[in-house]
Amino acid sequence: MADRYKELVRETAGHYIGPMPVETFLDDFLPWNPDTPENYKTAEIPVLRINMLKSMAGAAEAKSYRKFVDAFSEWPSDAAAIAGADDSYIKCPISFHDTHSKRDPSCGKMGMDITVYDEERADRIPTASDFFKSEGFIELKPKENYDAFIDEPRQSLAAQARANATDPGASAVSEGGDDALVQPSNGTPVLAESEIPTPTPSYPFENASARGVETRGQLAAYNAVIMGVQYRSHAFSTLVCGTFVRFMRWDRSSAIVTRRFDYTKEPEILFRFYQRLAQLTDRQRGVDPTVTFPTEEEDKTARVKFVDYASELWYGQTESFHNEQGKISELSLLKMAFGGDSYVIPAPVYHDGFLSPFGRSTRRGIVMRLSDSRVLYLKDYWREDSALTLKESEIYERLALHNVENVAEMAAGGDVDGMETIGHQYAGAAWVHWITPLRIRALSAHRILLLTLGRDLLTFPTAKSLVKCVADAMKGHQMAYEKARILHRDISVGNIMMKIRGKNGGPVAGFLIDWDHSVVLDLIPPGGLLQRRISRTGTWQFISANLVENPSAEHTVLDDRESALFVLAYATLRHLKHNLSLMKLNDLLEVFDVYFYQEGHPDEGGNRKQSAILTGAFGKVSFAIPELSELFRDLSTTFATRYDPPKSTIPPTAGPAKVRRGASKKAALLRQLEEVKEALYEDNMAQLNSSSWLHTTLSDAADDMPERGEDEFDWVDNTMQTKITVKPSNKLKRPGELTSADCNYALARVIKKSRGFDGQAVQQVTSDRMN
């Protein structure tokens, strides 16, 4: 988990806004509501509570958790009791629980130090960490150098610590690695170099020391899981390092962090924070009021419908893999109100994709519409505003208006009222510390409900069905480009679906979903390029070689077409029989995942993808179905033209009088060869730019592949044998070895384990990588 924390710190760099003045934070985000009585706001804090809190300062770490809970036990209920019998203004009766040693088994066995629960929302108060029911948490660190942030970069603890470390009486660093202390002759412990709070060069508010990175990674992970397994717009948490406290407000764009204060000197601030929190409404605390719990009858009906859907969807070899993901009877269900209807939806289930706190946090899954008990497909995510496109719901409306084929049909869609991020409004505040400007996105919660149901592409039953589905999707892609003037920009295995055919017949057909990265060509100014949003556009494994090598390049229709090649290669290498050894398969699969990381710059992918195309690597694989190898050779030859324009090899001549007859004949032959190469280049480029070449080539190849009987399947799981590892390089450091002063690129690989057999049957949550 430590390595994942470091990766999170890299992904989230530049998304922490601070240090915000504490009073401003409280007034802006936890205001006193009009119905909150004055005697509650000013209720006296008992001395016993204050003394208990202060006693944490000298306590061992193991005892500090209990002391904090004891200090806040029954708070702010005490304050409400002082205010009088009517406590209707308390919207969130909170309680504090020591859960530092009681991890959440359903969320990667992570555990919060002290968990805050809303006693009304939780049917029972858990005895362990429970991210699904948590209202927030307190992270306790024993010393101030564990702080994830630095208030005064120029006058930080780093300067003081370094001054102490230069004590001429200091001895060598004692053993103990990251926990090491320098022991000066006077016996006063001094921080070792790795422990000294150090501003990150580009974002000086972020502590780059080993301890600071560890703490910030933990905070990011815990808040990501809370936001992932719950439906919220934002959440609050508290960080205590030594005697210093910070409050944080997290949403999907950023975290706003207060200036630290000393709880031994200003304990009332901490008590007032939770008083304010308790009288906030659900909306003010970030709880999505449109998501509640279904009735017993609604729950029962939905489970029956989900079982019917799953039995129709899953068949063949992939059925056992689907069953391993959990029985529908074990799913927790929720109820969502949207667009004038209500739906029963599966509660989010934790997986590794939850650990990114910022980004779009896309949730996908089947739901049941209560008005007619029909099963639909839900996509719920945080969209970014762009002048070059429309909301995804409006994109679907435009596709329908132009009768675009092979795309999903929408039942309802739009933004969720009151669910927006606010970090961009504070990124430029006078109190914010930055060197590189913070690039905070404005995001809005958006929901799409589709009538068209499908099966994940990676669970294709036969090679023929796989190629046909990609062909269908790319035909729809071309119609959208020509008729609706929409460029998709995210062709991936997750965005091409198979229509359900059931166990007993019906042709397999493909369709294209997820138009949230698309652009409307009519909105681009004349002569303007497709400007990039703040975040990387597309799914990394399938982005064209051109774009991974040139992050600032214009994204064109040719890039989307090339993505279809990578979709086919990815799916066939993982799930069809071929002759590659385990080592060679691992090596070829790395083509999809490798990237170069440099702080403050977009990721780049190197030339591995381009090399695979130019060398025809996919076509050299001997598949059990030979038509596939032939298809890859055809596609690679054509796409290679983008990266291999003809170059003149004719040597310069010195004039007719000095050229021998043989040399003149050779030059003529070379000219003929150049003409042939140029003709081939022009022919291949014409094919690449043709509106029909790609989907026609794919469709023809699918027609040539063998038919299978109802119980015959080509699908296999080669991924059970693969184990992709990061190999050390003499020239490039691994991401974990980067220092803040390192200007070299670092080689990393994003190994995103495919959950291809999940499809729509079990809800998925993914978060966009931060670039």
PDB file of N, CA, C and O in Angstrom, residues 353-375:
ATOM      1  N   GLY A 353      -9.782   0.796  -8.113  1.00  0.00           N
ATOM      2  CA  GLY A 353     -10.015   2.042  -8.823  1.00  0.00           C
ATOM      3  C   GLY A 353     -10.532   3.158  -7.943  1.00  0.00           C
ATOM      4  O   GLY A 353     -10.533   4.328  -8.332  1.00  0.00           O
ATOM      5  N   PHE A 354     -10.991   2.821  -6.729  1.00  0.00           N
ATOM      6  CA  PHE A 354     -11.506   3.840  -5.811  1.00  0.00           C
ATOM      7  C   PHE A 354     -10.414   4.764  -5.279  1.00  0.00           C
ATOM      8  O   PHE A 354     -10.710   5.814  -4.725  1.00  0.00           O
ATOM      9  N   LEU A 355      -9.155   4.376  -5.359  1.00  0.00           N
ATOM     10  CA  LEU A 355      -8.125   5.071  -4.606  1.00  0.00           C
ATOM     11  C   LEU A 355      -7.700   6.407  -5.205  1.00  0.00           C
ATOM     12  O   LEU A 355      -6.771   7.022  -4.697  1.00  0.00           O
ATOM     13  N   SER A 356      -8.308   6.843  -6.273  1.00  0.00           N
ATOM     14  CA  SER A 356      -8.037   8.173  -6.809  1.00  0.00           C
ATOM     15  C   SER A 356      -9.140   9.119  -6.367  1.00  0.00           C
ATOM     16  O   SER A 356     -10.288   8.963  -6.798  1.00  0.00           O
ATOM     17  N   PRO A 357      -8.838  10.098  -5.509  1.00  0.00           N
ATOM     18  CA  PRO A 357      -9.900  10.957  -4.973  1.00  0.00           C
ATOM     19  C   PRO A 357     -10.427  11.975  -5.958  1.00  0.00           C
ATOM     20  O   PRO A 357     -11.555  12.442  -5.817  1.00  0.00           O
ATOM     21  N   PHE A 358      -9.601  12.354  -6.940  1.00  0.00           N
ATOM     22  CA  PHE A 358      -9.993  13.409  -7.865  1.00  0.00           C
ATOM     23  C   PHE A 358     -10.212  12.809  -9.257  1.00  0.00           C
ATOM     24  O   PHE A 358      -9.588  11.843  -9.647  1.00  0.00           O
ATOM     25  N   GLY A 359     -11.097  13.414 -10.001  1.00  0.00           N
ATOM     26  CA  GLY A 359     -11.395  12.902 -11.331  1.00  0.00           C
ATOM     27  C   GLY A 359     -12.868  12.611 -11.479  1.00  0.00           C
ATOM     28  O   GLY A 359     -13.698  13.000 -10.656  1.00  0.00           O
ATOM     29  N   ARG A 360     -13.203  11.887 -12.512  1.00  0.00           N
ATOM     30  CA  ARG A 360     -14.592  11.754 -12.917  1.00  0.00           C
ATOM     31  C   ARG A 360     -15.345  10.666 -12.168  1.00  0.00           C
ATOM     32  O   ARG A 360     -16.561  10.655 -12.157  1.00  0.00           O
ATOM     33  N   SER A 361     -14.642   9.710 -11.569  1.00  0.00           N
ATOM     34  CA  SER A 361     -15.261   8.685 -10.725  1.00  0.00           C
ATOM     35  C   SER A 361     -16.464   8.047 -11.401  1.00  0.00           C
ATOM     36  O   SER A 361     -17.575   8.065 -10.886  1.00  0.00           O
ATOM     37  N   THR A 362     -16.241   7.463 -12.555  1.00  0.00           N
ATOM     38  CA  THR A 362     -17.342   6.901 -13.334  1.00  0.00           C
ATOM     39  C   THR A 362     -17.874   5.625 -12.698  1.00  0.00           C
ATOM     40  O   THR A 362     -17.118   4.699 -12.429  1.00  0.00           O
ATOM     41  N   ARG A 363     -19.170   5.594 -12.457  1.00  0.00           N
ATOM     42  CA  ARG A 363     -19.859   4.397 -11.990  1.00  0.00           C
ATOM     43  C   ARG A 363     -20.740   3.887 -13.122  1.00  0.00           C
ATOM     44  O   ARG A 363     -21.456   4.656 -13.752  1.00  0.00           O
ATOM     45  N   ARG A 364     -20.706   2.583 -13.344  1.00  0.00           N
ATOM     46  CA  ARG A 364     -21.536   1.978 -14.382  1.00  0.00           C
ATOM     47  C   ARG A 364     -22.238   0.772 -13.794  1.00  0.00           C
ATOM     48  O   ARG A 364     -21.638   0.032 -13.017  1.00  0.00           O
ATOM     49  N   GLY A 365     -23.461   0.515 -14.196  1.00  0.00           N
ATOM     50  CA  GLY A 365     -24.131  -0.676 -13.709  1.00  0.00           C
ATOM     51  C   GLY A 365     -25.576  -0.747 -14.150  1.00  0.00           C
ATOM     52  O   GLY A 365     -26.133   0.211 -14.683  1.00  0.00           O
ATOM     53  N   ILE A 366     -26.178  -1.891 -13.928  1.00  0.00           N
ATOM     54  CA  ILE A 366     -27.584  -2.047 -14.259  1.00  0.00           C
ATOM     55  C   ILE A 366     -28.439  -1.508 -13.113  1.00  0.00           C
ATOM     56  O   ILE A 366     -28.030  -1.520 -11.954  1.00  0.00           O
ATOM     57  N   VAL A 367     -29.609  -1.030 -13.455  1.00  0.00           N
ATOM     58  CA  VAL A 367     -30.570  -0.514 -12.480  1.00  0.00           C
ATOM     59  C   VAL A 367     -31.954  -0.972 -12.906  1.00  0.00           C
ATOM     60  O   VAL A 367     -32.167  -1.380 -14.054  1.00  0.00           O
ATOM     61  N   MET A 368     -32.905  -0.905 -11.991  1.00  0.00           N
ATOM     62  CA  MET A 368     -34.294  -1.212 -12.335  1.00  0.00           C
ATOM     63  C   MET A 368     -35.146   0.036 -12.145  1.00  0.00           C
ATOM     64  O   MET A 368     -35.142   0.636 -11.070  1.00  0.00           O
ATOM     65  N   ARG A 369     -35.852   0.415 -13.210  1.00  0.00           N
ATOM     66  CA  ARG A 369     -36.766   1.558 -13.128  1.00  0.00           C
ATOM     67  C   ARG A 369     -38.033   1.110 -12.418  1.00  0.00           C
ATOM     68  O   ARG A 369     -38.682   0.130 -12.818  1.00  0.00           O
ATOM     69  N   LEU A 370     -38.403   1.802 -11.361  1.00  0.00           N
ATOM     70  CA  LEU A 370     -39.525   1.375 -10.538  1.00  0.00           C
ATOM     71  C   LEU A 370     -40.871   1.534 -11.231  1.00  0.00           C
ATOM     72  O   LEU A 370     -41.814   0.785 -10.957  1.00  0.00           O
ATOM     73  N   SER A 371     -40.981   2.489 -12.156  1.00  0.00           N
ATOM     74  CA  SER A 371     -42.277   2.733 -12.787  1.00  0.00           C
ATOM     75  C   SER A 371     -42.755   1.566 -13.637  1.00  0.00           C
ATOM     76  O   SER A 371     -43.956   1.345 -13.780  1.00  0.00           O
ATOM     77  N   ASP A 372     -41.826   0.793 -14.224  1.00  0.00           N
ATOM     78  CA  ASP A 372     -42.230  -0.330 -15.073  1.00  0.00           C
ATOM     79  C   ASP A 372     -41.372  -1.575 -14.862  1.00  0.00           C
ATOM     80  O   ASP A 372     -41.479  -2.538 -15.620  1.00  0.00           O
ATOM     81  N   SER A 373     -40.516  -1.559 -13.833  1.00  0.00           N
ATOM     82  CA  SER A 373     -39.652  -2.701 -13.498  1.00  0.00           C
ATOM     83  C   SER A 373     -38.719  -3.082 -14.653  1.00  0.00           C
ATOM     84  O   SER A 373     -38.296  -4.230 -14.764  1.00  0.00           O
ATOM     85  N   ARG A 374     -38.389  -2.135 -15.490  1.00  0.00           N
ATOM     86  CA  ARG A 374     -37.486  -2.410 -16.620  1.00  0.00           C
ATOM     87  C   ARG A 374     -36.036  -2.216 -16.186  1.00  0.00           C
ATOM     88  O   ARG A 374     -35.710  -1.263 -15.469  1.00  0.00           O
ATOM     89  N   VAL A 375     -35.170  -3.108 -16.646  1.00  0.00           N
ATOM     90  CA  VAL A 375     -33.744  -3.004 -16.351  1.00  0.00           C
ATOM     91  C   VAL A 375     -33.094  -2.061 -17.365  1.00  0.00           C
ATOM     92  O   VAL A 375     -33.271  -2.219 -18.586  1.00  0.00           O
TER      93      VAL A 375
END
